Short mmCIF file of C-alpha atoms in Angstrom, two decimals:
data_model
loop_
_atom_site.label_atom_id
_atom_site.label_comp_id
_atom_site.label_asym_id
_atom_site.label_seq_id
_atom_site.Cartn_x
_atom_site.Cartn_y
_atom_site.Cartn_z
CA MET A 1 -12.10 34.87 58.85
CA ALA A 2 -13.34 31.30 59.10
CA GLU A 3 -14.96 29.59 56.28
CA THR A 4 -17.79 27.18 56.67
CA LEU A 5 -17.87 23.39 55.38
CA GLU A 6 -19.98 24.37 52.13
CA GLU A 7 -17.74 27.37 51.15
CA LEU A 8 -14.44 25.05 51.66
CA GLN A 9 -15.91 22.48 49.71
CA SER A 10 -17.33 24.57 46.97
CA GLN A 11 -13.68 25.90 46.57
CA ARG A 12 -12.41 22.21 46.33
CA ALA A 13 -14.90 21.24 43.83
CA ALA A 14 -13.71 24.23 41.72
CA LEU A 15 -10.28 23.43 42.31
CA ALA A 16 -10.83 19.56 41.47
CA LYS A 17 -12.31 20.60 38.08
CA ALA A 18 -9.74 23.05 37.20
CA LEU A 19 -7.35 19.85 37.65
CA HIS A 20 -9.53 17.59 35.57
CA THR A 21 -9.87 20.11 32.78
CA GLY A 22 -6.01 21.32 32.84
CA ALA A 23 -6.80 24.88 33.71
CA PHE A 24 -4.50 26.87 35.82
CA GLN A 25 -6.72 29.53 36.84
CA VAL A 26 -9.51 29.36 39.29
CA ARG A 27 -12.35 31.84 40.00
CA HIS A 28 -14.26 31.37 43.07
CA GLY A 29 -16.55 34.23 43.85
CA ASP A 30 -14.78 37.28 43.08
CA LYS A 31 -11.39 35.78 43.65
CA GLN A 32 -9.22 34.64 40.92
CA VAL A 33 -5.76 32.31 41.62
CA THR A 34 -3.53 31.34 38.93
CA TYR A 35 -1.50 27.94 39.50
CA ARG A 36 1.94 27.54 38.06
CA SER A 37 1.94 23.79 38.09
CA VAL A 38 -0.44 20.75 38.44
CA GLU A 39 1.95 19.68 41.63
CA GLU A 40 0.90 23.33 43.06
CA ILE A 41 -2.98 22.74 42.74
CA LYS A 42 -2.64 18.95 44.17
CA LYS A 43 -0.89 20.88 47.04
CA ALA A 44 -3.71 23.15 47.50
CA LEU A 45 -6.34 20.33 47.36
CA ALA A 46 -4.52 18.60 50.15
CA ALA A 47 -4.41 21.83 52.04
CA LEU A 48 -8.49 22.12 51.43
CA ASP A 49 -9.04 18.48 52.26
CA GLU A 50 -7.54 19.18 55.55
CA ALA A 51 -9.23 22.33 56.31
CA VAL A 52 -12.48 20.26 55.33
CA ALA A 53 -11.36 17.65 57.93
CA LEU A 54 -10.74 20.44 60.58
CA VAL A 55 -14.14 22.10 60.32
CA SER A 56 -16.17 18.89 60.05
CA GLY A 57 -14.50 17.31 62.96
CA LYS A 58 -13.12 14.52 61.14
CA ARG A 59 -9.47 13.88 60.98
CA ARG A 60 -7.83 12.00 58.24
CA SER A 61 -6.64 8.62 58.38
CA ARG A 62 -2.93 7.72 57.34
CA VAL A 63 -1.90 4.42 56.32
CA THR A 64 1.72 3.37 55.95
CA TYR A 65 2.87 0.41 54.32
CA VAL A 66 6.05 -1.39 55.11
CA ASN A 67 7.67 -3.63 52.50
CA ALA A 68 10.30 -5.66 54.33
CA GLN A 69 12.78 -8.26 52.65
CA ARG A 70 15.29 -10.73 54.08
CA GLY A 71 18.58 -11.69 52.46
CA TYR A 72 20.04 -10.34 49.17
#
């Protein structure tokens, strides 16, 4: 089942709110999910960000920083 952009954004908003309030249970519609850690919530947010980018046709930009030094 493909979810719409609005549904994905609504799920992401509920998950972000749970992260900021410290809740580990999130209810969206008739579904309830219990997370075990903050890291698990952050991974779910990242997955939702990827899904939103895919549905909206945008690619997430990735930035890599290199720190190089010479000598000791």
